[in-house]
mmCIF file of C-alpha atoms in Angstrom:
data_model
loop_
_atom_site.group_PDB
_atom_site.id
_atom_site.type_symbol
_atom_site.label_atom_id
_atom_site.label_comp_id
_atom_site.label_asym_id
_atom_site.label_seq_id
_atom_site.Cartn_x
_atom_site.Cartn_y
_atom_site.Cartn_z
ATOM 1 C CA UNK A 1 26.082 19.585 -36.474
ATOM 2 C CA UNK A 2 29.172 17.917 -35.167
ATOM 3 C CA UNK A 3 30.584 15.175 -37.548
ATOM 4 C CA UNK A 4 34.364 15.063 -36.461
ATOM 5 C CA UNK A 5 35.524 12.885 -34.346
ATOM 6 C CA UNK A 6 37.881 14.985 -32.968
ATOM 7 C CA UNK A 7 35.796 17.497 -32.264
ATOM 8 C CA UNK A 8 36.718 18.927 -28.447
ATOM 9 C CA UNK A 9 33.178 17.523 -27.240
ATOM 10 C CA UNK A 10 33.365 14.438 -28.625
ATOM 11 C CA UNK A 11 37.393 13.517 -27.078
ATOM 12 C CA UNK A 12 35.781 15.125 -23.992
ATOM 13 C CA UNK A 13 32.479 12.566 -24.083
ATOM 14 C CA UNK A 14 34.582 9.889 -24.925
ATOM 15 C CA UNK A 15 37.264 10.837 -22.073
ATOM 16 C CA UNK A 16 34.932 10.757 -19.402
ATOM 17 C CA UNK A 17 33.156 7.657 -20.760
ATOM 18 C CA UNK A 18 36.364 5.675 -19.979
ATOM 19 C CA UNK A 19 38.609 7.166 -18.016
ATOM 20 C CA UNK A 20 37.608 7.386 -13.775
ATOM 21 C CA UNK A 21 40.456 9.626 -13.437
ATOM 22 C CA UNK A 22 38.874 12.245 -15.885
ATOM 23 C CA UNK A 23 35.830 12.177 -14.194
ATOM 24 C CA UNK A 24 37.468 12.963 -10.745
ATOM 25 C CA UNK A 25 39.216 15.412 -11.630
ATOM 26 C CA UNK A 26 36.303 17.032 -14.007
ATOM 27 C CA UNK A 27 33.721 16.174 -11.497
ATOM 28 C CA UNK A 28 31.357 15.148 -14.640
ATOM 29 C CA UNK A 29 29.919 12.178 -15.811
ATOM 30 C CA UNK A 30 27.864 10.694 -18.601
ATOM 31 C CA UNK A 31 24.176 9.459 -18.664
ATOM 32 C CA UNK A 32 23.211 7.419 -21.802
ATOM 33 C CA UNK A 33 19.550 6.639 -22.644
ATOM 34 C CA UNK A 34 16.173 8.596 -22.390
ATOM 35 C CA UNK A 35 14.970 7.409 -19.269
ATOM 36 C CA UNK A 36 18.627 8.550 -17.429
ATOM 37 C CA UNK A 37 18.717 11.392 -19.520
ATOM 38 C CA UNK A 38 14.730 11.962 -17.814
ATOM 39 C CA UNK A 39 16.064 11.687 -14.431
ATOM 40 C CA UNK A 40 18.759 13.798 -14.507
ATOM 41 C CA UNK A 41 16.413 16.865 -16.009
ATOM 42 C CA UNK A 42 13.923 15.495 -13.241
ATOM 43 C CA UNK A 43 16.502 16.117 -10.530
ATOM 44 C CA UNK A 44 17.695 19.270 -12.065
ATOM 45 C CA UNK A 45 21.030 18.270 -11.715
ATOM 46 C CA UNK A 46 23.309 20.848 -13.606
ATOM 47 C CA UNK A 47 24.003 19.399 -17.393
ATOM 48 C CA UNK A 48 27.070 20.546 -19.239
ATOM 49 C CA UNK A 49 26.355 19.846 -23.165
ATOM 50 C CA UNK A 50 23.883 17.290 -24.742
ATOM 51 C CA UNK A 51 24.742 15.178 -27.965
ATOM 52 C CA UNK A 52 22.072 13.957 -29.694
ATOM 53 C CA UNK A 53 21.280 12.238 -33.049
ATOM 54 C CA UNK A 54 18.368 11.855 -35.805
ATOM 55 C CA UNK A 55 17.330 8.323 -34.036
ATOM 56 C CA UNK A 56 15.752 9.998 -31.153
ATOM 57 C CA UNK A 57 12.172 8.789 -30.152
ATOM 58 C CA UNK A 58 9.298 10.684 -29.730
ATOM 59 C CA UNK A 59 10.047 10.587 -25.805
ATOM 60 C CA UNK A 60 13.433 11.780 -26.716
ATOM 61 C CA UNK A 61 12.470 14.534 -28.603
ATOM 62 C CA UNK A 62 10.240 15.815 -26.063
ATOM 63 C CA UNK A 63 12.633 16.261 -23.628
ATOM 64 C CA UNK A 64 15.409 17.699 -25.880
ATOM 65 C CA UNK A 65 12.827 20.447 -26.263
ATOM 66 C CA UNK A 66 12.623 20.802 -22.135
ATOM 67 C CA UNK A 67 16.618 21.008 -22.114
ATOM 68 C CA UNK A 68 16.016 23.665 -25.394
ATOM 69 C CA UNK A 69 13.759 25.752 -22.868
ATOM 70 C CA UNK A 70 16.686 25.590 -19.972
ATOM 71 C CA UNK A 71 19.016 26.697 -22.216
ATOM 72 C CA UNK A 72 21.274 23.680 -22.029
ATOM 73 C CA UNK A 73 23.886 23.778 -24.686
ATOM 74 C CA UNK A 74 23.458 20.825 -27.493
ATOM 75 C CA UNK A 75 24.668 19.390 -30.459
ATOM 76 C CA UNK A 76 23.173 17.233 -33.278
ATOM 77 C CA UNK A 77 25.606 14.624 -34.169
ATOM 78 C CA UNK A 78 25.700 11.279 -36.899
ATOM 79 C CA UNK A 79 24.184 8.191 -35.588
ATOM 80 C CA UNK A 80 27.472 6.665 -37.047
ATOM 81 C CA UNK A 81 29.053 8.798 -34.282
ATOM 82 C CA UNK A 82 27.183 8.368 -31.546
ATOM 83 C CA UNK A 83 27.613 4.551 -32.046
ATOM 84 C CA UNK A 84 31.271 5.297 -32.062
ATOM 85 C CA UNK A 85 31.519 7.158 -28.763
ATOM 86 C CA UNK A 86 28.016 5.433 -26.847
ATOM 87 C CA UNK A 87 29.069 2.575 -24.465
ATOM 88 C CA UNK A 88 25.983 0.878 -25.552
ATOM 89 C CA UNK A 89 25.857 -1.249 -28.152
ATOM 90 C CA UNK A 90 22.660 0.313 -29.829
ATOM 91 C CA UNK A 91 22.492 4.230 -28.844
ATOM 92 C CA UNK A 92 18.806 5.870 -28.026
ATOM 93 C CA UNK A 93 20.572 9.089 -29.914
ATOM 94 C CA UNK A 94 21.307 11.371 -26.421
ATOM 95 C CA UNK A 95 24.408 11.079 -24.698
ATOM 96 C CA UNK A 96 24.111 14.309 -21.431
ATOM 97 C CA UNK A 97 27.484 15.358 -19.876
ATOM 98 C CA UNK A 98 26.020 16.003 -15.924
ATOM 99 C CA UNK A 99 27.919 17.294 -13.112
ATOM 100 C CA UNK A 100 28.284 15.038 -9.764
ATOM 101 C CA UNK A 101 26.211 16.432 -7.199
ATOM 102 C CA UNK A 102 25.824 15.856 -3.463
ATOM 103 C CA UNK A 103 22.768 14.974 -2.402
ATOM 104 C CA UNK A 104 22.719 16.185 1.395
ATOM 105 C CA UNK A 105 22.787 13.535 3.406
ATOM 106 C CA UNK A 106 20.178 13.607 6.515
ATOM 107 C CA UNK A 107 21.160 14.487 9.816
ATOM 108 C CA UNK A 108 19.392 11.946 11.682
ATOM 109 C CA UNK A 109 21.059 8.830 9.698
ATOM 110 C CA UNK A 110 18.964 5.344 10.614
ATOM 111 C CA UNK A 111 19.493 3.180 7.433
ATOM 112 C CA UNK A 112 22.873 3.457 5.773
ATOM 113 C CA UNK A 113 24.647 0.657 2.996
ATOM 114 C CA UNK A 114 28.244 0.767 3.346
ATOM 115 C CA UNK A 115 30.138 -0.805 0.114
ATOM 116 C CA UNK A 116 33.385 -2.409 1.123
ATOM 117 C CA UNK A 117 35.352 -3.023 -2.061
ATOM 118 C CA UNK A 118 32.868 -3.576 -4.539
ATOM 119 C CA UNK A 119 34.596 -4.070 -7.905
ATOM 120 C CA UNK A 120 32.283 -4.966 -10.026
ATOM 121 C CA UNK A 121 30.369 -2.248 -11.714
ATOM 122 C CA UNK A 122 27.074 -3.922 -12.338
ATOM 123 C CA UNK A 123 27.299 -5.378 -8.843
ATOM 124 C CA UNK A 124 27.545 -1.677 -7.499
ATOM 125 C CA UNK A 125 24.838 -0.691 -9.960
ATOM 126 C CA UNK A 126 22.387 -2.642 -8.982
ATOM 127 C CA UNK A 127 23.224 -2.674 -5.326
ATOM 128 C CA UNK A 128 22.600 1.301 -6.021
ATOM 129 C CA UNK A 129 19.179 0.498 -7.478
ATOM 130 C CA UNK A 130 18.216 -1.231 -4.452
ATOM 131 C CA UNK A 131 19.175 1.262 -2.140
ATOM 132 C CA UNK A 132 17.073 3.266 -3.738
ATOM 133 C CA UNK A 133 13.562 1.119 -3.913
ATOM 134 C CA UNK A 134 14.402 0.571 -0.294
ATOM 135 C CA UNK A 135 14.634 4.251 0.632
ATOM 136 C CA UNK A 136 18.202 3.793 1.838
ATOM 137 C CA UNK A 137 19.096 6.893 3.595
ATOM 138 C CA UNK A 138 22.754 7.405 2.598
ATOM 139 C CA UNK A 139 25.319 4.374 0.422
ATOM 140 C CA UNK A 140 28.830 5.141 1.425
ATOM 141 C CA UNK A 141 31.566 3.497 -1.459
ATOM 142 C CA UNK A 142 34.866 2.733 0.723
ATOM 143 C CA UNK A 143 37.979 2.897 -1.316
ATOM 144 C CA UNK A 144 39.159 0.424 -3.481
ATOM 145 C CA UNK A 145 35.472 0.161 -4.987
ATOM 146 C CA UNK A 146 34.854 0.694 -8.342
ATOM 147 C CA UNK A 147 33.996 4.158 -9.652
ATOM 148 C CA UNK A 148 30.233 5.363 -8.682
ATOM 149 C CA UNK A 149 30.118 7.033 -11.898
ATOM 150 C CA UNK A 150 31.188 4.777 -14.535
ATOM 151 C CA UNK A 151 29.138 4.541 -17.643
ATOM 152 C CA UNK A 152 27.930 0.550 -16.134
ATOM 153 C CA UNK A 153 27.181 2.184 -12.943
ATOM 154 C CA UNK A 154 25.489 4.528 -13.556
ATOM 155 C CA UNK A 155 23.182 2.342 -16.395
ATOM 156 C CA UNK A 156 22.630 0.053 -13.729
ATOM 157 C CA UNK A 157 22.085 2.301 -11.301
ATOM 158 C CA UNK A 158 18.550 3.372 -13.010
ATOM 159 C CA UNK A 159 18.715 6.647 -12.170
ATOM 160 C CA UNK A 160 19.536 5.738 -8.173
ATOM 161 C CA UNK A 161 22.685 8.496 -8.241
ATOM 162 C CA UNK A 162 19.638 10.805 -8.604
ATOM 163 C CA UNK A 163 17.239 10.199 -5.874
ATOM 164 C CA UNK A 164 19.962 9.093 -2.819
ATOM 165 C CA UNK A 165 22.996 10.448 -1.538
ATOM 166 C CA UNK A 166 25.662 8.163 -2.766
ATOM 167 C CA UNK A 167 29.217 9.250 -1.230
ATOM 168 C CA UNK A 168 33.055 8.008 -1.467
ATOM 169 C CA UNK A 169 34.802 8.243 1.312
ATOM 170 C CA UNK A 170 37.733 6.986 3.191
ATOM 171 C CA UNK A 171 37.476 4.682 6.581
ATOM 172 C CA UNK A 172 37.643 7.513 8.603
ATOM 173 C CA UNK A 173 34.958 9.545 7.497
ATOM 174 C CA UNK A 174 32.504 6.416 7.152
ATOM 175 C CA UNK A 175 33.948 6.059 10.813
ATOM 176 C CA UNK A 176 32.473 9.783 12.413
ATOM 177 C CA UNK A 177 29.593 9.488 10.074
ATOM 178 C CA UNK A 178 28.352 5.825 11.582
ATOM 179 C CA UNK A 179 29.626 6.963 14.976
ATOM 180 C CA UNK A 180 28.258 10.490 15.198
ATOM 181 C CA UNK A 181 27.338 10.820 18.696
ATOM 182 C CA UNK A 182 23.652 12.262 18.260
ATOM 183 C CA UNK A 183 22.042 9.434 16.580
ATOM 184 C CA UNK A 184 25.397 6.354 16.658
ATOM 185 C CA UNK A 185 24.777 3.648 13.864
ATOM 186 C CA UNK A 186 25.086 -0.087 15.177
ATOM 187 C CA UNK A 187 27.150 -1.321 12.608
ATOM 188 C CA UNK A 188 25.997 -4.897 11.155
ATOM 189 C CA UNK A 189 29.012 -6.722 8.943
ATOM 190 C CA UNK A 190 27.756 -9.310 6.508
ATOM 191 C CA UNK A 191 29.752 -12.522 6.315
ATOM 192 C CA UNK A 192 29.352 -16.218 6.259
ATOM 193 C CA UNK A 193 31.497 -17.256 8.928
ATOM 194 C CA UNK A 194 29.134 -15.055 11.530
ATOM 195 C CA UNK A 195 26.986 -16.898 14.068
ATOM 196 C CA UNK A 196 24.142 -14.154 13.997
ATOM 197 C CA UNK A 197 21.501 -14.555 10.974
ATOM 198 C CA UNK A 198 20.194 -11.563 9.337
ATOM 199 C CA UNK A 199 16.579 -12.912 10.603
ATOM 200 C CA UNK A 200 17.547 -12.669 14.389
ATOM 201 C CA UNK A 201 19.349 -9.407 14.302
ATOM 202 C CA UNK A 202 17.236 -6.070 15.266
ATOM 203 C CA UNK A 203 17.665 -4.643 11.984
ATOM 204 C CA UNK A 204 14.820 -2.222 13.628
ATOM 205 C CA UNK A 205 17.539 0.251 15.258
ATOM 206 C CA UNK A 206 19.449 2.634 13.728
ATOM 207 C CA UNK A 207 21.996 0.971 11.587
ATOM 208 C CA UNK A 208 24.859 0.404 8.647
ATOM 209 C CA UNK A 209 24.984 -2.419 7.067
ATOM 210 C CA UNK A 210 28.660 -3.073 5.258
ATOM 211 C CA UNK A 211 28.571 -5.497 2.609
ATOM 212 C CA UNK A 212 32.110 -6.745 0.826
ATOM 213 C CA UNK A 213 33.375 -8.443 -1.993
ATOM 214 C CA UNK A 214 32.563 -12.163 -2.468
ATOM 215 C CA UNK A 215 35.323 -12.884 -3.571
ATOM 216 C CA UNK A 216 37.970 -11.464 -1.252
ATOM 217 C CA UNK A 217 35.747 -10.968 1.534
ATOM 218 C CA UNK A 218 35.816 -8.319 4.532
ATOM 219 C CA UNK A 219 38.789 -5.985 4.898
ATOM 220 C CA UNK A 220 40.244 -4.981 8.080
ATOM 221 C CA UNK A 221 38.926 -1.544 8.696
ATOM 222 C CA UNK A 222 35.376 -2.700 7.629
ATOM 223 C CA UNK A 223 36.223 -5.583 10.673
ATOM 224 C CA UNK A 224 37.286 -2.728 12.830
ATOM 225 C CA UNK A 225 33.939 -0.946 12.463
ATOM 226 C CA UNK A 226 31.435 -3.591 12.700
ATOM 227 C CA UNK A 227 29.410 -4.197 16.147
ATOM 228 C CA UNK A 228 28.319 -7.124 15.144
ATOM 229 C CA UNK A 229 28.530 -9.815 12.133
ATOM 230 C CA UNK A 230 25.889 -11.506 10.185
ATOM 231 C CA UNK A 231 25.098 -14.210 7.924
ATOM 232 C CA UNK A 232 22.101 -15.053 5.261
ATOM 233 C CA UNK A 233 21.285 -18.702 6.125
ATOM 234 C CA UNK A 234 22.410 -20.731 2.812
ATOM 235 C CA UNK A 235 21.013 -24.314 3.306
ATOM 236 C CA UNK A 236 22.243 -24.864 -0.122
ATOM 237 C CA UNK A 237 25.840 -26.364 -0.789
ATOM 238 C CA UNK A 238 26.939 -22.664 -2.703
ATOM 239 C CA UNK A 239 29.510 -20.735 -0.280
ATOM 240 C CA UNK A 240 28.695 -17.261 -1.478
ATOM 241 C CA UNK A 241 25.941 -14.872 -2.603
ATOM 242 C CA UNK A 242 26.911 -12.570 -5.191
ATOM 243 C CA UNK A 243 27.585 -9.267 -3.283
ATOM 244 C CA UNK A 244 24.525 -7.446 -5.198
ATOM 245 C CA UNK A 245 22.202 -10.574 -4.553
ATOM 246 C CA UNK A 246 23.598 -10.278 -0.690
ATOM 247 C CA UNK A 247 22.765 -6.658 -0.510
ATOM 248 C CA UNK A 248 19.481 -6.679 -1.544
ATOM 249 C CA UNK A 249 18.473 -9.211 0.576
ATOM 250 C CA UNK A 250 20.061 -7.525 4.110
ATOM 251 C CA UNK A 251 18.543 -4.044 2.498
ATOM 252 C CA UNK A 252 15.042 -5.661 2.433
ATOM 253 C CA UNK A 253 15.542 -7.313 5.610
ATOM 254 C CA UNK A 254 15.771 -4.085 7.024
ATOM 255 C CA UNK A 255 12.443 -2.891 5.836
ATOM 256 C CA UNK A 256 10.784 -5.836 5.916
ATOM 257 C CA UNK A 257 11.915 -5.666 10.126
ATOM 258 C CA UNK A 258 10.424 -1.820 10.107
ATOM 259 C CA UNK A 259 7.223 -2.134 7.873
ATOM 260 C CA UNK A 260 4.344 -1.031 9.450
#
C-alpha cells in the first residue's frame, strides 16, 4: 500500500491532474470514476498504473479484478489520499493513469465538429459528449482551446475520448483534412451575424461544422475556412447561446437533416 504523499506515483497522478503541459509531454492522462475507468478497459486503451482505495463499490471491485487479469500494475492507497490527489470532491476509490490514443480517423470524412477556441472545459466536455451520441465522425480542437484531456474534460466528456477520434491540430492541418480532394468538406461557420439559418442549410452533404467561443466569437482562420455562415434563429432578446448549447443543437441538426 502506498500512504506517502510523495510517493513517485502519487507527484506523478497529481502532476498530470493539473498540469496540461505534463500531459503533453507524457502523452498520459487521468480518468476518475468507475464508469470512465469502465470505458477505458472497454476500449482497451493502454493503462499505465491504477490507484485505488478501500471505498470501492462492488462495480469497482469487479473491474479491478479485470485490470488484475491484464496485468495492469496497481496500488491500494488511503481514502484520505485519494481525496487529497482526486479532482473530485468525493472519490469512487480508482484514479487510472491512460495513455492518449488516436483513434483513426475515417477516410471518407462526412460529419466533422471543428472547436474554434473553446476555453471552457465543461463547454468542451460536453460538446465532446455530443459528438459522440451523434456519431460525429472526427472533433478537431484548433489551438488556443482548452486541453482535451484535462481532468473536467475528460469527466464531462463521459467516456466520448473513447469512442471518437478527437484530434488537436493547427489551422493548417484542419485545412487539408476539410479540403482533402477525394471527399472536400463544405465548411458551415456558426455565428449570429449570418443570414443563413441552420434550418435552411443542406446540412445533408458532406460537412464541418466550426463552432467558436461566445464570448470572443470567430477567429480569422476559422473565417478563412468557412464556405458558408450560419445562425440558430433566437427570437428571444439573449445575444448568445452558450457554445456547448450551440453545438449540440447544429450537431443534431445535422442528423436530424440525414435521419432516415
Amino acid at each position: 500500500m502506498i500512504t506517502s504523499n510523495q510517493n513517485p506515483k502519487i507527484q506523478k497522478t497529481r502532476a498530470l491532474l493539473q498540469q496540461s503541459k505534463e500531459r503533453k509531454n507524457s502523452g498520459l492522462f487521468v480518468v476518475e470514476g468507475v464508469r470512465l475507468f469502465e470505458e477505458a478497459l472497454i476500449a482497451n486503451w493502454e493503462i499505465d498504473y491504477i490507484l485505488h482505495s478501500d471505498n470501492l463499490s462492488t462495480r469497482g471491485l469487479e473491474l479491478l479484478h479485470h485490470a488484475e487479469e491484464r496485468k495492469i500494475a496497481m496500488d491500494e492507497i488511503p481514502y484520505s489520499l485519494m481525496t487529497k490527489i482526486a479532482g473530485t470532491e468525493h472519490p469512487q476509490g480508482i484514479i487510472a493513469v491512460v495513455q492518449q490514443t488516436r483513434i483513426p480517423i475515417s477516410k471518407l470524412l462526412n460529419f466533422v465538429l471543428i472547436c474554434d477556441s473553446i476555453s471552457d472545459p465543461g463547454n468542451l466536455g460536453t460538446i465532446l459528449r455530443t459528438a459522440d451520441a451523434a456519431h460525429v465522425q472526427l472533433v478537431l480542437i484548433s489551438p488556443n482551446s482548452t486541453d482535451p484531456y484535462s481532468p473536467k474534460v475528460v469527466r464531462a466528456g463521459m467516456g466520448a475520448h473513447f469512442h471518437i477520434p478527437i484530434y488537436q491540430a493547427n489551422w493548417q492541418e484542419i485545412y487539408e483534412i476539410c479540403k482533402n480532394p477525394k471527399q472536400p468538406l463544405h465548411t458551415y461557420l456558426a455565428s449570429a451575424d449570418a443570414a443563413l439559418n441552420c434550418w435552411e442549410a443542406d446540412l445533408r452533404k458532406p460537412c464541418a461544422i466550426i463552432v467558436g467561443s461566445e464570448a470572443s466569437g470567430p477567429g480569422n482562420d476559422a473565417l478563412q475556412l468557412a464556405d458558408s455562415m450560419i445562425k440558430i434563429p433566437m427570437p428571444g432578446e439573449s445575444e448568445s447561446l452558450n457554445a456547448a448549447v450551440a453545438a449540440s443543437i447544429l450537431i443534431f441538426e445535422t442528423v436530424r437533416q440525414r435521419w432516415k
